[in-house]
Coordinates of N, CA and C in Angstrom, one line a residue:
M1 N 100.2 147.0 111.3 CA 101.4 146.2 110.8 C 101.2 146.2 109.3
N2 N 102.2 146.6 108.6 CA 102.1 146.6 107.1 C 102.4 145.2 106.5
L3 N 102.2 145.1 105.2 CA 102.3 143.9 104.5 C 103.7 143.3 104.6
S4 N 104.8 144.1 104.5 CA 106.1 143.5 104.6 C 106.4 143.0 106.0
S5 N 105.9 143.7 107.0 CA 106.1 143.2 108.4 C 105.4 141.9 108.6
C6 N 104.2 141.7 108.1 CA 103.5 140.5 108.2 C 104.2 139.3 107.5
A7 N 104.7 139.6 106.3 CA 105.5 138.6 105.5 C 106.7 138.2 106.3
L8 N 107.4 139.2 106.9 CA 108.6 138.9 107.7 C 108.3 138.0 108.9
A9 N 107.3 138.4 109.6 CA 106.8 137.6 110.8 C 106.5 136.2 110.4
L10 N 105.7 136.1 109.3 CA 105.3 134.7 108.8 C 106.5 133.9 108.4
G11 N 107.5 134.6 107.8 CA 108.7 133.9 107.3 C 109.5 133.4 108.5
L12 N 109.6 134.2 109.6 CA 110.3 133.7 110.8 C 109.6 132.6 111.5
V13 N 108.3 132.6 111.5 CA 107.5 131.5 112.2 C 107.7 130.2 111.4
V14 N 107.6 130.3 110.0 CA 107.8 129.1 109.2 C 109.3 128.6 109.3
F15 N 110.3 129.5 109.3 CA 111.7 129.1 109.5 C 111.9 128.5 110.8
S16 N 111.4 129.1 111.9 CA 111.7 128.5 113.2 C 111.0 127.1 113.4
G17 N 109.8 127.0 112.8 CA 109.2 125.7 112.8 C 110.0 124.6 112.0
A18 N 110.5 125.0 110.9 CA 111.3 124.1 110.1 C 112.6 123.7 110.9
V19 N 113.2 124.7 111.6 CA 114.4 124.3 112.4 C 114.1 123.4 113.5
L20 N 113.0 123.6 114.2 CA 112.6 122.7 115.3 C 112.2 121.4 114.8
A21 N 111.5 121.3 113.7 CA 111.1 120.0 113.1 C 112.3 119.2 112.7
G22 N 113.3 119.9 112.2 CA 114.5 119.2 111.7 C 115.6 119.1 112.7
E23 N 115.4 119.5 113.9 CA 116.4 119.5 115.0 C 116.9 118.1 115.2
R24 N 118.2 118.0 115.2 CA 118.9 116.7 115.5 C 118.9 116.4 117.0
P25 N 118.4 115.3 117.4 CA 118.4 115.0 118.8 C 119.8 114.5 119.2
H26 N 120.0 114.6 120.5 CA 121.3 114.1 121.1 C 121.1 112.6 121.2
L27 N 122.2 111.8 120.9 CA 122.2 110.4 121.1 C 122.5 110.1 122.5
V28 N 121.7 109.5 123.3 CA 121.8 109.3 124.7 C 121.8 107.8 125.0
K29 N 122.8 107.4 125.8 CA 122.9 106.0 126.3 C 121.8 105.8 127.3
V30 N 121.4 104.5 127.4 CA 120.3 104.1 128.3 C 120.6 104.6 129.7
A31 N 121.8 104.4 130.2 CA 122.1 104.8 131.6 C 122.1 106.3 131.8
D32 N 122.2 107.1 130.7 CA 122.3 108.6 130.9 C 120.9 109.2 130.7
L33 N 119.9 108.5 130.3 CA 118.6 109.1 130.0 C 118.1 109.9 131.2
P34 N 118.2 109.5 132.4 CA 117.7 110.3 133.5 C 118.3 111.6 133.7
K35 N 119.5 111.8 133.1 CA 120.1 113.2 133.1 C 119.4 114.1 132.2
W36 N 118.7 113.6 131.2 CA 118.0 114.4 130.2 C 116.5 114.5 130.4
W37 N 115.9 113.3 130.6 CA 114.5 113.2 130.7 C 114.1 112.2 131.7
V38 N 113.0 112.4 132.4 CA 112.4 111.5 133.4 C 111.0 111.2 133.1
V39 N 110.5 110.0 133.4 CA 109.2 109.6 133.1 C 108.2 110.4 134.0
A40 N 107.3 111.1 133.4 CA 106.3 111.8 134.2 C 105.1 110.9 134.6
H41 N 104.7 110.1 133.6 CA 103.7 109.1 133.8 C 103.6 108.2 132.5
A42 N 102.9 107.1 132.7 CA 102.8 106.1 131.6 C 101.3 105.7 131.5
D43 N 100.8 105.7 130.3 CA 99.5 105.2 130.1 C 99.6 103.6 130.0
D44 N 98.5 102.9 130.0 CA 98.5 101.5 129.9 C 99.0 101.0 128.5
A45 N 99.8 100.0 128.5 CA 100.3 99.4 127.3 C 99.2 98.4 126.8
Q46 N 99.2 98.2 125.5 CA 98.3 97.2 124.9 C 98.9 95.8 124.9
V47 N 98.2 94.9 125.6 CA 98.6 93.5 125.7 C 97.7 92.6 125.0
P48 N 98.2 91.8 124.1 CA 97.3 90.9 123.4 C 96.8 89.8 124.4
P49 N 95.6 89.3 124.2 CA 95.1 88.2 125.1 C 95.8 86.9 124.9
N50 N 96.3 86.6 123.7 CA 97.1 85.4 123.5 C 98.0 85.7 122.3
G51 N 99.0 84.8 122.2 CA 100.0 84.9 121.2 C 101.2 84.1 121.5
K52 N 102.2 84.3 120.6 CA 103.5 83.5 120.7 C 104.4 84.0 121.7
N53 N 104.9 83.1 122.6 CA 105.9 83.4 123.6 C 105.5 84.5 124.6
L54 N 104.2 84.6 124.9 CA 103.8 85.6 125.9 C 104.2 85.4 127.3
T55 N 104.5 84.1 127.6 CA 104.9 83.8 129.0 C 106.4 83.5 129.1
A56 N 107.2 83.5 128.0 CA 108.6 83.2 128.0 C 109.4 84.4 128.6
P57 N 110.4 84.2 129.3 CA 111.3 85.3 129.7 C 111.9 86.0 128.5
T58 N 111.7 87.3 128.4 CA 111.9 88.0 127.1 C 112.5 89.3 127.4
C59 N 113.4 89.8 126.5 CA 113.9 91.1 126.6 C 113.6 91.8 125.2
A60 N 113.3 93.1 125.2 CA 113.1 93.8 124.0 C 113.8 95.1 124.1
A61 N 114.5 95.5 123.0 CA 115.1 96.8 122.9 C 114.3 97.7 122.0
V62 N 113.8 98.8 122.4 CA 113.0 99.7 121.6 C 113.6 101.1 121.6
S63 N 113.9 101.6 120.4 CA 114.5 102.9 120.3 C 113.4 103.9 120.1
F64 N 113.7 105.2 120.5 CA 112.7 106.2 120.3 C 113.3 107.6 120.5
R65 N 112.6 108.6 120.1 CA 113.0 110.0 120.2 C 112.1 110.6 121.3
I66 N 112.7 111.5 122.1 CA 111.9 112.3 123.0 C 112.0 113.7 122.5
N67 N 110.9 114.3 122.1 CA 110.9 115.7 121.6 C 110.9 116.7 122.7
R68 N 111.1 118.0 122.3 CA 111.2 119.1 123.3 C 110.1 119.1 124.4
G69 N 108.9 118.7 124.0 CA 107.8 118.8 124.9 C 107.6 117.5 125.7
G70 N 108.5 116.5 125.5 CA 108.5 115.3 126.3 C 107.7 114.2 125.5
A71 N 107.1 114.5 124.4 CA 106.4 113.5 123.6 C 107.3 112.5 122.9
I72 N 106.8 111.3 122.7 CA 107.6 110.2 122.1 C 107.4 110.2 120.6
G73 N 108.4 109.9 119.9 CA 108.3 109.7 118.4 C 109.3 108.7 117.9
D74 N 109.2 108.4 116.7 CA 110.2 107.5 116.0 C 110.4 106.2 116.8
V75 N 109.4 105.6 117.2 CA 109.5 104.4 118.0 C 109.7 103.2 117.1
K76 N 110.7 102.4 117.5 CA 111.1 101.2 116.6 C 111.6 100.1 117.5
L77 N 111.1 98.9 117.2 CA 111.6 97.7 117.9 C 112.9 97.4 117.3
E78 N 114.0 97.4 118.0 CA 115.3 97.1 117.5 C 115.7 95.6 117.6
K79 N 115.2 95.0 118.7 CA 115.6 93.6 119.0 C 114.6 93.0 120.0
I80 N 114.3 91.7 119.9 CA 113.5 91.0 120.9 C 114.0 89.6 120.9
V81 N 114.2 89.1 122.1 CA 114.7 87.7 122.4 C 113.9 87.1 123.4
P82 N 113.2 85.9 123.2 CA 113.0 85.3 121.8 C 111.9 86.1 121.0
E83 N 111.9 85.8 119.8 CA 110.8 86.4 118.9 C 109.4 86.0 119.5
G84 N 108.5 86.9 119.3 CA 107.2 86.6 119.8 C 106.3 87.9 119.8
D85 N 105.1 87.7 120.3 CA 104.1 88.8 120.3 C 104.3 89.8 121.4
L86 N 105.3 89.6 122.3 CA 105.6 90.6 123.2 C 106.3 91.9 122.6
S87 N 106.6 91.7 121.3 CA 107.1 92.9 120.6 C 106.1 94.0 120.5
Q88 N 104.8 93.6 120.3 CA 103.7 94.6 120.3 C 103.6 95.3 121.6
V89 N 103.8 94.5 122.7 CA 103.7 95.1 124.1 C 104.8 96.0 124.3
A90 N 106.0 95.7 123.9 CA 107.2 96.5 124.1 C 107.0 97.9 123.4
V91 N 106.6 97.9 122.1 CA 106.4 99.1 121.4 C 105.3 99.9 122.0
S92 N 104.2 99.3 122.4 CA 103.1 100.0 123.0 C 103.5 100.6 124.4
S93 N 104.4 99.9 125.1 CA 104.8 100.4 126.4 C 105.6 101.7 126.3
I94 N 106.5 101.7 125.3 CA 107.3 102.9 125.0 C 106.4 104.1 124.5
R95 N 105.5 103.8 123.6 CA 104.6 104.8 123.2 C 103.7 105.4 124.3
A96 N 103.5 104.6 125.3 CA 102.6 105.0 126.5 C 103.4 106.0 127.4
L97 N 104.7 106.2 127.3 CA 105.4 107.0 128.2 C 105.3 108.5 127.9
H98 N 105.3 109.3 129.0 CA 105.3 110.7 128.9 C 106.4 111.2 129.7
Y99 N 107.3 112.1 129.2 CA 108.5 112.6 129.9 C 108.4 114.0 130.2
V100 N 109.2 114.4 131.3 CA 109.5 115.8 131.6 C 111.0 115.9 131.6
A101 N 111.5 117.1 131.3 CA 112.9 117.4 131.2 C 113.5 117.3 132.6
A102 N 114.7 116.7 132.7 CA 115.4 116.6 133.9 C 116.0 118.0 134.3
A103 N 116.4 118.2 135.5 CA 116.8 119.6 135.9 C 118.0 120.0 135.1
Q104 N 118.9 119.1 134.7 CA 120.1 119.5 133.9 C 119.7 119.8 132.4
N105 N 118.5 119.4 131.9 CA 118.1 119.6 130.6 C 117.3 120.9 130.5
V106 N 117.9 122.0 130.8 CA 117.2 123.3 130.9 C 116.5 123.6 129.5
G107 N 117.2 123.3 128.4 CA 116.7 123.7 127.1 C 115.7 122.7 126.6
K108 N 115.4 121.6 127.4 CA 114.5 120.6 126.9 C 114.9 120.0 125.6
D109 N 116.2 119.8 125.5 CA 116.8 119.2 124.2 C 116.2 117.9 123.9
P110 N 115.9 117.6 122.6 CA 115.4 116.3 122.2 C 116.5 115.3 122.3
V111 N 116.2 114.1 122.5 CA 117.1 113.0 122.5 C 116.6 111.8 121.8
Y112 N 117.6 110.9 121.4 CA 117.3 109.7 120.7 C 117.9 108.6 121.6
T113 N 117.2 107.6 122.0 CA 117.7 106.6 123.0 C 117.0 105.3 122.7
Y114 N 117.3 104.4 123.6 CA 116.5 103.1 123.6 C 116.4 102.6 125.0
Q115 N 115.4 101.8 125.2 CA 115.2 101.2 126.5 C 115.1 99.7 126.3
I116 N 115.6 98.9 127.3 CA 115.4 97.5 127.3 C 114.3 97.2 128.3
L117 N 113.3 96.5 127.8 CA 112.2 96.0 128.6 C 112.3 94.6 128.9
L118 N 112.0 94.1 130.1 CA 112.0 92.7 130.4 C 110.6 92.3 130.7
F119 N 110.3 91.1 130.2 CA 109.0 90.5 130.4 C 109.2 89.1 131.0
N120 N 108.5 88.7 132.0 CA 108.5 87.4 132.6 C 109.9 87.1 133.1
A121 N 110.7 88.1 133.5 CA 112.0 87.9 134.1 C 111.9 87.4 135.5
P122 N 113.0 86.8 136.0 CA 113.0 86.4 137.4 C 112.8 87.6 138.4
D123 N 112.1 87.4 139.4 CA 111.9 88.4 140.5 C 113.1 88.3 141.4
V124 N 114.1 89.2 141.3 CA 115.3 89.1 142.1 C 115.0 89.7 143.5
K125 N 113.9 90.4 143.7 CA 113.6 90.9 145.1 C 113.1 89.7 145.9
A126 N 112.4 88.8 145.3 CA 111.9 87.6 146.0 C 113.0 86.5 146.1
N127 N 113.8 86.5 145.1 CA 114.9 85.5 145.0 C 116.2 86.1 144.5
P128 N 117.0 86.7 145.3 CA 118.2 87.4 144.9 C 119.2 86.5 144.1
G129 N 119.1 85.2 144.3 CA 120.0 84.2 143.7 C 119.7 84.1 142.1
L130 N 118.6 84.7 141.7 CA 118.3 84.7 140.2 C 118.8 86.0 139.5
F131 N 119.6 86.8 140.2 CA 120.1 88.0 139.6 C 120.9 87.7 138.3
A132 N 121.7 86.7 138.3 CA 122.6 86.4 137.1 C 121.7 86.0 135.9
E133 N 120.6 85.3 136.2 CA 119.7 84.9 135.1 C 119.0 86.1 134.6
K134 N 118.5 87.0 135.4 CA 117.9 88.2 135.0 C 118.8 89.1 134.1
Q135 N 120.1 89.2 134.6 CA 121.1 89.9 133.8 C 121.4 89.3 132.5
R136 N 121.4 88.0 132.4 CA 121.6 87.3 131.2 C 120.5 87.6 130.2
I137 N 119.3 87.6 130.6 CA 118.1 88.0 129.8 C 118.3 89.4 129.3
Y138 N 118.6 90.3 130.2 CA 118.8 91.7 129.8 C 119.9 91.9 128.8
D139 N 121.0 91.3 129.1 CA 122.2 91.5 128.2 C 122.0 91.1 126.7
Q140 N 121.0 90.2 126.5 CA 120.8 89.8 125.1 C 120.2 90.9 124.3
C141 N 119.7 91.9 124.9 CA 119.1 93.0 124.1 C 119.9 94.3 124.1
K142 N 121.1 94.3 124.7 CA 122.0 95.5 124.6 C 122.3 95.7 123.1
L143 N 122.3 97.0 122.8 CA 122.6 97.4 121.4 C 124.0 98.1 121.5
E144 N 125.0 97.3 121.2 CA 126.4 97.9 121.3 C 126.7 98.9 120.3
D145 N 126.1 98.8 119.1 CA 126.4 99.8 118.0 C 125.3 100.7 117.8
F146 N 124.6 101.1 118.8 CA 123.4 102.0 118.7 C 123.9 103.4 118.2
K147 N 123.2 103.9 117.2 CA 123.5 105.2 116.7 C 122.2 105.9 116.1
L148 N 122.4 107.2 115.8 CA 121.2 107.9 115.2 C 120.9 107.3 113.8
P149 N 119.7 107.1 113.5 CA 119.3 106.7 112.2 C 119.5 107.9 111.2
A150 N 119.7 107.6 110.0 CA 120.0 108.6 109.0 C 118.8 109.6 108.9
S151 N 117.6 109.1 109.1 CA 116.5 110.0 109.0 C 116.5 111.1 110.1
L152 N 117.3 111.0 111.1 CA 117.3 112.0 112.2 C 118.6 112.8 112.2
M153 N 119.5 112.6 111.2 CA 120.7 113.3 111.1 C 120.5 114.6 110.4

């Protein structure tokens, strides 16, 4: 291989890496995420031994990007109700996820989405009459105006 061929090959590798690194993810609604990516496994989240509102019924909305390989990035706590140290657990829980592409996501396209996590919510399997209360807690963390951050456009 001559010098100009090496330079061309190196240029293509650098260019393709730059394109992939700057690739704009699809904005995906919470309900549509399983059409794109599914959880392969989750590592343990980090839970503080004590703190503020650790036992209160809580919802947390955490946004994140799923890259082509299923790795998580750009994790951000968007909202937590009520405020407290479960925010650390919410972010840690999302960072602990590992995804694989869904059958429809043949190109393993990256996405930007969010999840709502519930902590200390009523157990509706044990008491179906508490469904409305669990839904009320969940609804507090819906992000109606969720969009791609400028850094990912």
